[in-house]
Amino acid sequence: KCSGLSDTFFITFYSENNMSNINIGNKTEKNTVSIFRSHNYWVYNTPHKTNGQPVDIICVRGCPDMVWLLDAKHLDSSSASFPFSRIEPNQETTLLYASEFAKLSKERLGFAIEWDRTKEVYFLSYRQYEEEKRNAKNSVKIEELPTLEERIRNETKNNNIK
């Protein structure tokens, strides 16, 4: 604590910044949900819990093979890379279990990342995340990722979903 600053300042500062982060996260989730709904997916935005939840968004369309599990992330316009330090251990474990035990496609597990600079939502698949980590990378350039719209269209086309 800095001398000369009151406890009220710290409580107010924390509350305003925390609320701001919550609002930004909610907006990112809402935008991600809208993208999937526009492609006729059933979408469930999981309730927020104090200790977190395994994923933010679950999407299903047409058949059991078209399941997406996503965590929504926000990237501010001053950043051009998404740091892997933003991925929480419980999120990584959930994606590992979903791919290994539930046999869900690593191409549809991952992170929807809304970037302020372009107002687009990008997609980092769990497969790409694992590959980048194996190559000792600790971030990915956002412009190297496909948009979520592109990934959904490709997955729908590749799986002959009408």
PDB file of C-alpha atoms in Angstrom:
ATOM      1  CA  LYS A   1       0.000   0.000   0.000  1.00  0.00           C
ATOM      2  CA  CYS A   2       1.290   3.445  -0.914  1.00  0.00           C
ATOM      3  CA  SER A   3       1.498   6.028   1.820  1.00  0.00           C
ATOM      4  CA  GLY A   4      -1.058   8.795   1.577  1.00  0.00           C
ATOM      5  CA  LEU A   5      -3.692   6.710  -0.229  1.00  0.00           C
ATOM      6  CA  SER A   6      -6.747   5.602   1.690  1.00  0.00           C
ATOM      7  CA  ASP A   7      -8.299   2.153   1.894  1.00  0.00           C
ATOM      8  CA  THR A   8     -11.345   3.642   0.160  1.00  0.00           C
ATOM      9  CA  PHE A   9      -9.192   4.444  -2.889  1.00  0.00           C
ATOM     10  CA  PHE A  10      -8.000   0.826  -3.170  1.00  0.00           C
ATOM     11  CA  ILE A  11     -11.488  -0.636  -2.723  1.00  0.00           C
ATOM     12  CA  THR A  12     -12.958   1.784  -5.287  1.00  0.00           C
ATOM     13  CA  PHE A  13     -10.080   1.242  -7.747  1.00  0.00           C
ATOM     14  CA  TYR A  14     -10.324  -2.554  -7.457  1.00  0.00           C
ATOM     15  CA  SER A  15     -14.114  -2.580  -7.749  1.00  0.00           C
ATOM     16  CA  GLU A  16     -14.177  -0.314 -10.806  1.00  0.00           C
ATOM     17  CA  ASN A  17     -11.421  -2.230 -12.614  1.00  0.00           C
ATOM     18  CA  ASN A  18     -12.891  -5.596 -11.690  1.00  0.00           C
ATOM     19  CA  MET A  19     -16.336  -4.511 -12.906  1.00  0.00           C
ATOM     20  CA  SER A  20     -14.784  -3.147 -16.079  1.00  0.00           C
ATOM     21  CA  ASN A  21     -13.059  -6.506 -16.739  1.00  0.00           C
ATOM     22  CA  ILE A  22     -16.313  -8.356 -16.051  1.00  0.00           C
ATOM     23  CA  ASN A  23     -18.190  -6.106 -18.485  1.00  0.00           C
ATOM     24  CA  ILE A  24     -15.520  -6.584 -21.164  1.00  0.00           C
ATOM     25  CA  GLY A  25     -15.589 -10.363 -20.649  1.00  0.00           C
ATOM     26  CA  ASN A  26     -19.390 -10.446 -20.821  1.00  0.00           C
ATOM     27  CA  LYS A  27     -19.324  -8.437 -24.064  1.00  0.00           C
ATOM     28  CA  THR A  28     -16.770 -10.824 -25.594  1.00  0.00           C
ATOM     29  CA  GLU A  29     -18.904 -13.827 -24.589  1.00  0.00           C
ATOM     30  CA  LYS A  30     -22.042 -12.174 -25.981  1.00  0.00           C
ATOM     31  CA  ASN A  31     -20.316 -11.460 -29.324  1.00  0.00           C
ATOM     32  CA  THR A  32     -19.016 -15.039 -29.516  1.00  0.00           C
ATOM     33  CA  VAL A  33     -22.465 -16.451 -28.740  1.00  0.00           C
ATOM     34  CA  SER A  34     -23.997 -14.224 -31.459  1.00  0.00           C
ATOM     35  CA  ILE A  35     -21.548 -15.532 -34.057  1.00  0.00           C
ATOM     36  CA  PHE A  36     -22.445 -19.151 -33.302  1.00  0.00           C
ATOM     37  CA  ARG A  37     -26.187 -18.446 -33.186  1.00  0.00           C
ATOM     38  CA  SER A  38     -25.959 -16.763 -36.597  1.00  0.00           C
ATOM     39  CA  HIS A  39     -24.704 -20.164 -37.866  1.00  0.00           C
ATOM     40  CA  ASN A  40     -27.674 -22.014 -36.298  1.00  0.00           C
ATOM     41  CA  TYR A  41     -25.819 -23.488 -33.333  1.00  0.00           C
ATOM     42  CA  TRP A  42     -27.432 -24.245 -29.997  1.00  0.00           C
ATOM     43  CA  VAL A  43     -25.331 -22.208 -27.591  1.00  0.00           C
ATOM     44  CA  TYR A  44     -25.027 -22.297 -23.812  1.00  0.00           C
ATOM     45  CA  ASN A  45     -23.130 -19.554 -22.033  1.00  0.00           C
ATOM     46  CA  THR A  46     -22.149 -21.105 -18.702  1.00  0.00           C
ATOM     47  CA  PRO A  47     -22.943 -19.172 -15.519  1.00  0.00           C
ATOM     48  CA  HIS A  48     -20.036 -17.356 -13.909  1.00  0.00           C
ATOM     49  CA  LYS A  49     -18.880 -18.813 -10.626  1.00  0.00           C
ATOM     50  CA  THR A  50     -16.591 -17.334  -8.021  1.00  0.00           C
ATOM     51  CA  ASN A  51     -13.947 -20.015  -8.595  1.00  0.00           C
ATOM     52  CA  GLY A  52     -14.390 -20.026 -12.357  1.00  0.00           C
ATOM     53  CA  GLN A  53     -15.929 -22.568 -14.690  1.00  0.00           C
ATOM     54  CA  PRO A  54     -14.282 -25.059 -17.036  1.00  0.00           C
ATOM     55  CA  VAL A  55     -15.429 -23.238 -20.212  1.00  0.00           C
ATOM     56  CA  ASP A  56     -17.421 -20.116 -20.966  1.00  0.00           C
ATOM     57  CA  ILE A  57     -19.395 -21.320 -23.975  1.00  0.00           C
ATOM     58  CA  ILE A  58     -20.690 -24.672 -25.266  1.00  0.00           C
ATOM     59  CA  CYS A  59     -21.967 -24.857 -28.866  1.00  0.00           C
ATOM     60  CA  VAL A  60     -23.638 -27.795 -30.641  1.00  0.00           C
ATOM     61  CA  ARG A  61     -25.034 -28.147 -34.122  1.00  0.00           C
ATOM     62  CA  GLY A  62     -26.502 -31.000 -36.098  1.00  0.00           C
ATOM     63  CA  CYS A  63     -24.723 -33.960 -34.640  1.00  0.00           C
ATOM     64  CA  PRO A  64     -22.611 -34.913 -31.629  1.00  0.00           C
ATOM     65  CA  ASP A  65     -19.406 -34.404 -33.616  1.00  0.00           C
ATOM     66  CA  MET A  66     -20.070 -30.675 -34.018  1.00  0.00           C
ATOM     67  CA  VAL A  67     -19.424 -29.689 -30.408  1.00  0.00           C
ATOM     68  CA  TRP A  68     -17.341 -26.621 -29.577  1.00  0.00           C
ATOM     69  CA  LEU A  69     -16.036 -25.770 -26.099  1.00  0.00           C
ATOM     70  CA  LEU A  70     -14.654 -22.263 -25.816  1.00  0.00           C
ATOM     71  CA  ASP A  71     -13.248 -19.849 -23.363  1.00  0.00           C
ATOM     72  CA  ALA A  72     -13.793 -16.219 -24.349  1.00  0.00           C
ATOM     73  CA  LYS A  73     -10.830 -13.870 -24.076  1.00  0.00           C
ATOM     74  CA  HIS A  74     -10.412 -10.189 -24.819  1.00  0.00           C
ATOM     75  CA  LEU A  75      -7.308  -8.580 -26.276  1.00  0.00           C
ATOM     76  CA  ASP A  76      -6.853  -4.858 -25.978  1.00  0.00           C
ATOM     77  CA  SER A  77      -5.938  -2.858 -29.081  1.00  0.00           C
ATOM     78  CA  SER A  78      -2.427  -2.064 -27.828  1.00  0.00           C
ATOM     79  CA  SER A  79      -1.503  -5.781 -27.949  1.00  0.00           C
ATOM     80  CA  ALA A  80      -0.807  -7.741 -31.120  1.00  0.00           C
ATOM     81  CA  SER A  81      -0.178 -11.127 -29.467  1.00  0.00           C
ATOM     82  CA  PHE A  82      -2.228 -13.301 -27.182  1.00  0.00           C
ATOM     83  CA  PRO A  83      -0.048 -14.448 -24.241  1.00  0.00           C
ATOM     84  CA  PHE A  84      -0.533 -18.045 -23.122  1.00  0.00           C
ATOM     85  CA  SER A  85      -0.196 -16.874 -19.523  1.00  0.00           C
ATOM     86  CA  ARG A  86      -3.851 -15.757 -19.889  1.00  0.00           C
ATOM     87  CA  ILE A  87      -4.914 -19.406 -20.089  1.00  0.00           C
ATOM     88  CA  GLU A  88      -5.829 -20.724 -16.669  1.00  0.00           C
ATOM     89  CA  PRO A  89      -4.809 -24.243 -15.557  1.00  0.00           C
ATOM     90  CA  ASN A  90      -8.457 -25.348 -15.181  1.00  0.00           C
ATOM     91  CA  GLN A  91      -9.149 -24.261 -18.782  1.00  0.00           C
ATOM     92  CA  GLU A  92      -6.168 -26.206 -20.086  1.00  0.00           C
ATOM     93  CA  THR A  93      -7.215 -29.289 -18.091  1.00  0.00           C
ATOM     94  CA  THR A  94     -10.792 -29.073 -19.378  1.00  0.00           C
ATOM     95  CA  LEU A  95      -9.617 -28.973 -22.995  1.00  0.00           C
ATOM     96  CA  LEU A  96      -7.224 -31.862 -22.407  1.00  0.00           C
ATOM     97  CA  TYR A  97      -9.996 -33.986 -20.853  1.00  0.00           C
ATOM     98  CA  ALA A  98     -12.463 -33.029 -23.591  1.00  0.00           C
ATOM     99  CA  SER A  99     -10.037 -34.159 -26.294  1.00  0.00           C
ATOM    100  CA  GLU A 100      -8.616 -37.244 -24.577  1.00  0.00           C
ATOM    101  CA  PHE A 101     -11.630 -38.690 -22.761  1.00  0.00           C
ATOM    102  CA  ALA A 102     -14.646 -37.293 -24.601  1.00  0.00           C
ATOM    103  CA  LYS A 103     -12.790 -37.538 -27.936  1.00  0.00           C
ATOM    104  CA  LEU A 104     -13.878 -34.058 -29.036  1.00  0.00           C
ATOM    105  CA  SER A 105     -11.951 -32.511 -31.927  1.00  0.00           C
ATOM    106  CA  LYS A 106      -9.011 -30.344 -30.874  1.00  0.00           C
ATOM    107  CA  GLU A 107      -9.984 -28.151 -33.840  1.00  0.00           C
ATOM    108  CA  ARG A 108     -13.217 -27.118 -32.057  1.00  0.00           C
ATOM    109  CA  LEU A 109     -11.840 -26.742 -28.559  1.00  0.00           C
ATOM    110  CA  GLY A 110     -10.099 -23.523 -27.668  1.00  0.00           C
ATOM    111  CA  PHE A 111     -10.280 -19.797 -27.237  1.00  0.00           C
ATOM    112  CA  ALA A 112     -12.444 -17.133 -28.864  1.00  0.00           C
ATOM    113  CA  ILE A 113     -10.324 -13.973 -28.690  1.00  0.00           C
ATOM    114  CA  GLU A 114     -11.941 -10.617 -29.401  1.00  0.00           C
ATOM    115  CA  TRP A 115      -9.361  -8.052 -30.483  1.00  0.00           C
ATOM    116  CA  ASP A 116     -10.239  -4.396 -29.892  1.00  0.00           C
ATOM    117  CA  ARG A 117      -8.098  -3.236 -32.808  1.00  0.00           C
ATOM    118  CA  THR A 118     -10.218  -4.973 -35.471  1.00  0.00           C
ATOM    119  CA  LYS A 119     -13.412  -5.681 -33.482  1.00  0.00           C
ATOM    120  CA  GLU A 120     -13.133  -9.268 -34.790  1.00  0.00           C
ATOM    121  CA  VAL A 121     -13.290 -12.492 -32.811  1.00  0.00           C
ATOM    122  CA  TYR A 122     -10.389 -14.825 -33.634  1.00  0.00           C
ATOM    123  CA  PHE A 123     -10.022 -18.513 -32.820  1.00  0.00           C
ATOM    124  CA  LEU A 124      -7.066 -20.273 -31.209  1.00  0.00           C
ATOM    125  CA  SER A 125      -7.710 -24.004 -31.372  1.00  0.00           C
ATOM    126  CA  TYR A 126      -6.478 -26.332 -28.671  1.00  0.00           C
ATOM    127  CA  ARG A 127      -4.481 -28.168 -31.364  1.00  0.00           C
ATOM    128  CA  GLN A 128      -2.629 -24.982 -32.338  1.00  0.00           C
ATOM    129  CA  TYR A 129      -2.139 -24.000 -28.699  1.00  0.00           C
ATOM    130  CA  GLU A 130      -0.499 -27.387 -27.948  1.00  0.00           C
ATOM    131  CA  GLU A 131       1.679 -27.100 -31.047  1.00  0.00           C
ATOM    132  CA  GLU A 132       2.853 -23.583 -30.176  1.00  0.00           C
ATOM    133  CA  LYS A 133       3.704 -24.688 -26.631  1.00  0.00           C
ATOM    134  CA  ARG A 134       5.659 -27.706 -27.945  1.00  0.00           C
ATOM    135  CA  ASN A 135       7.651 -25.222 -30.027  1.00  0.00           C
ATOM    136  CA  ALA A 136       8.458 -23.272 -26.840  1.00  0.00           C
ATOM    137  CA  LYS A 137       6.282 -20.294 -27.771  1.00  0.00           C
ATOM    138  CA  ASN A 138       4.523 -18.367 -25.033  1.00  0.00           C
ATOM    139  CA  SER A 139       2.148 -16.364 -27.236  1.00  0.00           C
ATOM    140  CA  VAL A 140       0.598 -16.244 -30.679  1.00  0.00           C
ATOM    141  CA  LYS A 141       0.232 -13.259 -33.001  1.00  0.00           C
ATOM    142  CA  ILE A 142      -3.450 -12.521 -33.264  1.00  0.00           C
ATOM    143  CA  GLU A 143      -3.266 -11.813 -37.000  1.00  0.00           C
ATOM    144  CA  GLU A 144      -1.956 -15.349 -37.576  1.00  0.00           C
ATOM    145  CA  LEU A 145      -5.224 -16.775 -36.258  1.00  0.00           C
ATOM    146  CA  PRO A 146      -8.351 -17.325 -38.348  1.00  0.00           C
ATOM    147  CA  THR A 147     -11.450 -15.393 -37.417  1.00  0.00           C
ATOM    148  CA  LEU A 148     -14.075 -17.404 -35.592  1.00  0.00           C
ATOM    149  CA  GLU A 149     -16.422 -16.857 -38.559  1.00  0.00           C
ATOM    150  CA  GLU A 150     -13.856 -18.467 -40.904  1.00  0.00           C
ATOM    151  CA  ARG A 151     -13.361 -21.465 -38.603  1.00  0.00           C
ATOM    152  CA  ILE A 152     -17.108 -22.070 -38.223  1.00  0.00           C
ATOM    153  CA  ARG A 153     -17.668 -21.861 -41.990  1.00  0.00           C
ATOM    154  CA  ASN A 154     -14.768 -24.269 -42.643  1.00  0.00           C
ATOM    155  CA  GLU A 155     -15.912 -26.773 -40.013  1.00  0.00           C
ATOM    156  CA  THR A 156     -19.508 -26.637 -41.290  1.00  0.00           C
ATOM    157  CA  LYS A 157     -18.373 -27.147 -44.895  1.00  0.00           C
ATOM    158  CA  ASN A 158     -15.857 -29.904 -44.038  1.00  0.00           C
ATOM    159  CA  ASN A 159     -18.479 -31.827 -42.049  1.00  0.00           C
ATOM    160  CA  ASN A 160     -21.285 -31.381 -44.615  1.00  0.00           C
ATOM    161  CA  ILE A 161     -23.558 -29.669 -42.122  1.00  0.00           C
ATOM    162  CA  LYS A 162     -26.512 -27.886 -43.764  1.00  0.00           C
TER     163      LYS A 162
END
